Amino acid sequence: MSPRRLSGMYTTRQGRKVAWRVRFSSRAKHVRLVLSGGDGLGIVAPNRWCDDPESLLIDHDAWIDRMVARLERVAAESGQRVDTEHRLPATIALRAVHEMWHVTYTPSPSSRIAVHADRTSHVLGIFGPVGEKERVARALRRFVARRAEGALPLRMRDIAASKDLPLRSVRVYPARSRWGSCSTQGDIMLSTRLLFLSPELAEHVMMHELAHLSHMDHGSRFHARLDAFDPLAREHARGLREAGPLVPWWMDVRRDGS
Ligand SMILES: [Zn+2]
């Protein structure tokens, strides 16, 4: 028997493809399947689990197919293609700042990945061992982080200034658990992931954090203020809850910290 594989590509009976990976967890008591547009299909398993992942996938074919179809629908409705196959991107749409980057991959004998971003033509050149997906993904994340640092705080300060609100500090960070946050001291953090949202949704997050400058909780006075900043706040909040799949898989840092 060949060694058990811990990651791969699964094709459902209906022909939908999804990348999968086993993630061992000391806290998991049972095996469970988790699907997201960013991650593909995760098989979360107790450390001692030793069944064959591929037969587990076949057993859950109908569920997987339904979930992948749903993800694709959410992405299509928001005008994006969801990448469940974990391919490196040919284009990167930073919708929040109206930028479409074309990515070129040029293999070279160098052992390091070099990135060249041409701000005029919006061509992002990747050079070096371009077949090493995780390393290229890390380089792409660095590129996105730099664009986020260059664009998001500036936009946020513009919005604050237009509402005569003093801002202490605005920083960007790569967290995936939240789109933004505001400390009790009034320091605002924005996720680099905002770049993948529509400008309206990204600005909604900024206005949400601005509303926290006067009300730290999510009570009625907070919402009244947010509604005053963003008349479509409720619609945008709903859009945000479904926006996770808009963030490409390569934005996710792997468990090994790479
Ligand atoms: Zn909040």
Short mmCIF file of C-alpha atoms and ligand atoms in Angstrom, two decimals:
data_model
loop_
_atom_site.label_atom_id
_atom_site.label_comp_id
_atom_site.label_asym_id
_atom_site.label_seq_id
_atom_site.Cartn_x
_atom_site.Cartn_y
_atom_site.Cartn_z
CA MET A 1 0.00 0.00 0.00
CA SER A 2 1.29 3.42 -0.86
CA PRO A 3 1.84 5.84 2.03
CA ARG A 4 -1.28 7.67 3.10
CA ARG A 5 -1.57 11.05 1.45
CA LEU A 6 -2.39 14.04 3.66
CA SER A 7 -3.33 16.48 0.92
CA GLY A 8 -4.52 16.40 -2.66
CA MET A 9 -7.26 17.30 -5.07
CA TYR A 10 -10.70 15.72 -4.89
CA THR A 11 -13.16 15.61 -7.77
CA THR A 12 -16.80 15.02 -6.82
CA ARG A 13 -19.06 12.73 -8.86
CA GLN A 14 -20.60 15.90 -10.30
CA GLY A 15 -17.13 17.00 -11.44
CA ARG A 16 -16.45 19.78 -8.93
CA LYS A 17 -12.83 20.03 -7.84
CA VAL A 18 -11.54 21.01 -4.44
CA ALA A 19 -8.10 20.95 -2.84
CA TRP A 20 -8.05 19.10 0.47
CA ARG A 21 -5.62 18.79 3.35
CA VAL A 22 -5.62 16.88 6.64
CA ARG A 23 -5.12 19.08 9.68
CA PHE A 24 -4.39 17.21 12.89
CA SER A 25 -5.73 18.77 16.03
CA SER A 26 -5.12 17.66 19.60
CA ARG A 27 -8.52 19.11 20.54
CA ALA A 28 -10.53 17.29 17.87
CA LYS A 29 -12.49 14.32 19.20
CA HIS A 30 -13.97 13.28 15.86
CA VAL A 31 -13.08 13.82 12.24
CA ARG A 32 -14.83 16.77 10.71
CA LEU A 33 -14.86 18.44 7.30
CA VAL A 34 -14.51 22.20 6.96
CA LEU A 35 -14.81 23.99 3.64
CA SER A 36 -13.87 27.58 2.89
CA GLY A 37 -13.00 29.49 -0.24
CA GLY A 38 -9.68 30.49 1.24
CA ASP A 39 -8.66 27.09 2.57
CA GLY A 40 -10.27 24.55 0.30
CA LEU A 41 -11.43 21.47 2.16
CA GLY A 42 -9.93 20.79 5.58
CA ILE A 43 -10.15 17.38 7.23
CA VAL A 44 -9.76 18.20 10.90
CA ALA A 45 -8.77 14.99 12.65
CA PRO A 46 -7.65 13.85 16.11
CA ASN A 47 -3.89 13.31 16.28
CA ARG A 48 -4.20 9.54 16.29
CA TRP A 49 -6.56 9.31 13.33
CA CYS A 50 -5.18 6.86 10.80
CA ASP A 51 -8.01 6.18 8.32
CA ASP A 52 -7.64 6.80 4.63
CA PRO A 53 -8.64 10.43 3.87
CA GLU A 54 -9.62 9.62 0.31
CA SER A 55 -12.26 7.07 1.29
CA LEU A 56 -13.62 9.57 3.82
CA LEU A 57 -14.02 12.09 1.00
CA ILE A 58 -15.85 9.57 -1.16
CA ASP A 59 -18.23 8.82 1.73
CA HIS A 60 -19.06 12.53 1.95
CA ASP A 61 -19.19 13.20 -1.78
CA ALA A 62 -22.73 14.62 -1.83
CA TRP A 63 -22.05 17.02 1.05
CA ILE A 64 -18.75 18.20 -0.45
CA ASP A 65 -20.36 18.75 -3.84
CA ARG A 66 -23.20 20.77 -2.30
CA MET A 67 -20.82 22.94 -0.25
CA VAL A 68 -18.45 23.63 -3.15
CA ALA A 69 -21.43 24.56 -5.34
CA ARG A 70 -22.64 26.96 -2.64
CA LEU A 71 -19.23 28.62 -2.34
CA GLU A 72 -19.09 29.05 -6.11
CA ARG A 73 -22.55 30.63 -6.08
CA VAL A 74 -21.64 33.16 -3.36
CA ALA A 75 -18.53 34.09 -5.29
CA ALA A 76 -20.38 34.37 -8.61
CA GLU A 77 -23.00 36.64 -7.06
CA SER A 78 -20.27 38.98 -5.92
CA GLY A 79 -18.58 38.90 -9.32
CA GLN A 80 -15.58 36.76 -8.40
CA ARG A 81 -14.43 33.28 -9.16
CA VAL A 82 -13.71 31.24 -6.08
CA ASP A 83 -10.50 29.29 -6.24
CA THR A 84 -10.98 25.96 -4.51
CA GLU A 85 -8.23 24.34 -6.55
CA HIS A 86 -5.33 26.20 -4.97
CA ARG A 87 -3.67 27.40 -8.15
CA LEU A 88 -1.32 30.33 -8.09
CA PRO A 89 -3.14 33.34 -9.51
CA ALA A 90 -2.71 34.78 -13.01
CA THR A 91 -4.39 37.98 -11.82
CA ILE A 92 -4.85 39.61 -8.45
CA ALA A 93 -7.85 41.90 -8.12
CA LEU A 94 -7.39 44.41 -5.32
CA ARG A 95 -10.95 45.61 -5.71
CA ALA A 96 -10.92 48.03 -2.78
CA VAL A 97 -8.34 50.17 -4.57
CA HIS A 98 -9.49 49.43 -8.15
CA GLU A 99 -6.29 47.63 -9.09
CA MET A 100 -6.00 44.57 -11.30
CA TRP A 101 -2.52 43.05 -11.25
CA HIS A 102 -1.31 40.54 -13.84
CA VAL A 103 1.09 38.03 -12.39
CA THR A 104 3.92 36.53 -14.43
CA TYR A 105 6.01 33.61 -13.22
CA THR A 106 9.56 33.32 -14.52
CA PRO A 107 11.57 30.31 -13.32
CA SER A 108 15.23 30.97 -12.61
CA PRO A 109 18.01 29.00 -10.93
CA SER A 110 18.08 31.44 -7.99
CA SER A 111 17.12 29.89 -4.66
CA ARG A 112 15.15 32.92 -3.56
CA ILE A 113 11.85 34.29 -4.79
CA ALA A 114 12.07 37.81 -6.13
CA VAL A 115 9.06 40.01 -6.72
CA HIS A 116 8.93 43.01 -9.00
CA ALA A 117 5.81 45.16 -8.91
CA ASP A 118 5.49 47.57 -11.82
CA ARG A 119 3.15 50.29 -10.62
CA THR A 120 2.60 51.67 -14.13
CA SER A 121 1.65 48.51 -16.00
CA HIS A 122 0.35 46.68 -12.89
CA VAL A 123 2.42 43.65 -13.77
CA LEU A 124 3.68 41.64 -10.81
CA GLY A 125 6.72 39.62 -11.83
CA ILE A 126 7.67 36.61 -9.74
CA PHE A 127 11.17 35.19 -10.33
CA GLY A 128 13.08 32.24 -8.91
CA PRO A 129 11.79 28.82 -7.82
CA VAL A 130 8.23 29.66 -8.95
CA GLY A 131 7.09 26.03 -8.66
CA GLU A 132 7.29 26.22 -4.87
CA LYS A 133 3.71 27.20 -4.21
CA GLU A 134 3.90 27.99 -0.52
CA ARG A 135 6.95 30.20 -0.95
CA VAL A 136 5.35 32.03 -3.85
CA ALA A 137 2.19 32.41 -1.74
CA ARG A 138 4.27 33.99 1.02
CA ALA A 139 5.76 36.44 -1.51
CA LEU A 140 2.27 37.32 -2.76
CA ARG A 141 1.16 37.98 0.84
CA ARG A 142 4.09 40.35 1.31
CA PHE A 143 3.07 42.19 -1.85
CA VAL A 144 -0.52 42.52 -0.62
CA ALA A 145 0.69 43.70 2.80
CA ARG A 146 2.76 46.46 1.17
CA ARG A 147 -0.18 47.60 -0.98
CA ALA A 148 -2.41 47.55 2.10
CA GLU A 149 0.05 49.65 4.09
CA GLY A 150 0.28 52.09 1.21
CA ALA A 151 -3.43 52.43 0.54
CA LEU A 152 -5.69 51.56 3.49
CA PRO A 153 -4.50 53.98 6.22
CA LEU A 154 -4.58 56.81 3.69
CA ARG A 155 -8.17 56.04 2.72
CA MET A 156 -9.13 55.72 6.37
CA ARG A 157 -7.62 59.11 7.21
CA ASP A 158 -9.51 60.70 4.30
CA ILE A 159 -12.80 59.31 5.59
CA ALA A 160 -12.06 60.41 9.16
CA ALA A 161 -11.09 63.89 7.98
CA SER A 162 -14.30 64.19 5.95
CA LYS A 163 -16.23 63.58 9.18
CA ASP A 164 -13.99 65.79 11.33
CA LEU A 165 -12.93 62.86 13.46
CA PRO A 166 -9.44 62.92 14.94
CA LEU A 167 -7.53 59.69 14.37
CA ARG A 168 -4.70 58.49 16.56
CA SER A 169 -3.15 55.62 14.67
CA VAL A 170 -4.20 53.36 11.82
CA ARG A 171 -2.23 50.23 11.09
CA VAL A 172 -2.73 47.23 8.86
CA TYR A 173 -2.18 43.63 9.93
CA PRO A 174 -2.66 40.29 8.19
CA ALA A 175 -5.23 38.77 10.57
CA ARG A 176 -7.96 36.65 9.04
CA SER A 177 -10.29 36.52 12.03
CA ARG A 178 -11.45 40.14 11.82
CA TRP A 179 -11.66 42.81 9.17
CA GLY A 180 -10.76 45.55 11.59
CA SER A 181 -10.60 46.54 15.23
CA CYS A 182 -10.50 49.59 17.45
CA SER A 183 -8.81 49.72 20.85
CA THR A 184 -10.20 51.62 23.83
CA GLN A 185 -7.39 54.13 23.24
CA GLY A 186 -8.71 54.70 19.73
CA ASP A 187 -6.00 52.88 17.80
CA ILE A 188 -7.46 51.33 14.68
CA MET A 189 -6.24 48.19 12.95
CA LEU A 190 -7.37 47.14 9.49
CA SER A 191 -6.90 43.72 7.93
CA THR A 192 -4.81 43.60 4.75
CA ARG A 193 -7.67 41.41 3.44
CA LEU A 194 -9.84 44.49 3.01
CA LEU A 195 -8.06 44.99 -0.32
CA PHE A 196 -10.03 42.05 -1.78
CA LEU A 197 -13.42 43.56 -0.92
CA SER A 198 -15.40 46.04 -2.96
CA PRO A 199 -14.58 49.67 -2.07
CA GLU A 200 -18.02 49.98 -0.43
CA LEU A 201 -17.43 47.02 1.89
CA ALA A 202 -13.88 48.09 2.75
CA GLU A 203 -15.11 51.58 3.58
CA HIS A 204 -17.95 50.13 5.61
CA VAL A 205 -15.35 48.40 7.81
CA MET A 206 -13.50 51.71 8.19
CA MET A 207 -16.71 53.51 9.18
CA HIS A 208 -17.55 50.71 11.61
CA GLU A 209 -14.23 51.31 13.38
CA LEU A 210 -14.76 55.09 13.28
CA ALA A 211 -18.14 54.62 14.98
CA HIS A 212 -16.30 52.71 17.73
CA LEU A 213 -14.32 55.86 18.54
CA SER A 214 -17.44 57.11 20.31
CA HIS A 215 -19.13 53.82 21.26
CA MET A 216 -17.02 50.77 22.00
CA ASP A 217 -19.91 48.30 22.11
CA HIS A 218 -22.35 47.29 19.37
CA GLY A 219 -25.37 48.88 21.09
CA SER A 220 -28.11 50.99 19.58
CA ARG A 221 -26.13 54.24 19.86
CA PHE A 222 -23.23 52.64 18.02
CA HIS A 223 -25.57 51.54 15.21
CA ALA A 224 -27.22 54.96 15.02
CA ARG A 225 -23.81 56.51 14.51
CA LEU A 226 -22.74 53.90 11.97
CA ASP A 227 -26.02 54.39 10.05
CA ALA A 228 -25.27 58.11 9.94
CA PHE A 229 -21.81 57.41 8.47
CA ASP A 230 -22.99 54.66 6.12
CA PRO A 231 -26.70 54.72 5.16
CA LEU A 232 -26.33 51.21 3.68
CA ALA A 233 -24.67 49.87 6.84
CA ARG A 234 -27.02 46.94 7.31
CA GLU A 235 -26.73 45.77 3.73
CA HIS A 236 -22.95 46.12 3.87
CA ALA A 237 -22.74 44.20 7.15
CA ARG A 238 -24.62 41.36 5.49
CA GLY A 239 -22.27 41.51 2.49
CA LEU A 240 -19.28 41.30 4.84
CA ARG A 241 -20.52 38.14 6.49
CA GLU A 242 -20.46 36.43 3.11
CA ALA A 243 -17.23 38.00 1.89
CA GLY A 244 -14.79 35.44 3.28
CA PRO A 245 -14.59 33.45 0.01
CA LEU A 246 -13.49 36.61 -1.83
CA VAL A 247 -10.10 36.35 -0.14
CA PRO A 248 -7.85 33.99 -2.15
CA TRP A 249 -6.45 30.84 -0.55
CA TRP A 250 -2.85 32.03 -0.75
CA MET A 251 -3.58 34.77 1.79
CA ASP A 252 -3.83 32.10 4.48
CA VAL A 253 -0.71 31.45 6.51
CA ARG A 254 -0.19 27.75 6.99
CA ARG A 255 -0.15 26.17 10.43
CA ASP A 256 3.61 25.66 10.24
CA GLY A 257 3.94 29.45 10.31
CA SER A 258 5.34 29.88 6.82
ZN ZN B 1 -17.23 46.43 16.08
#
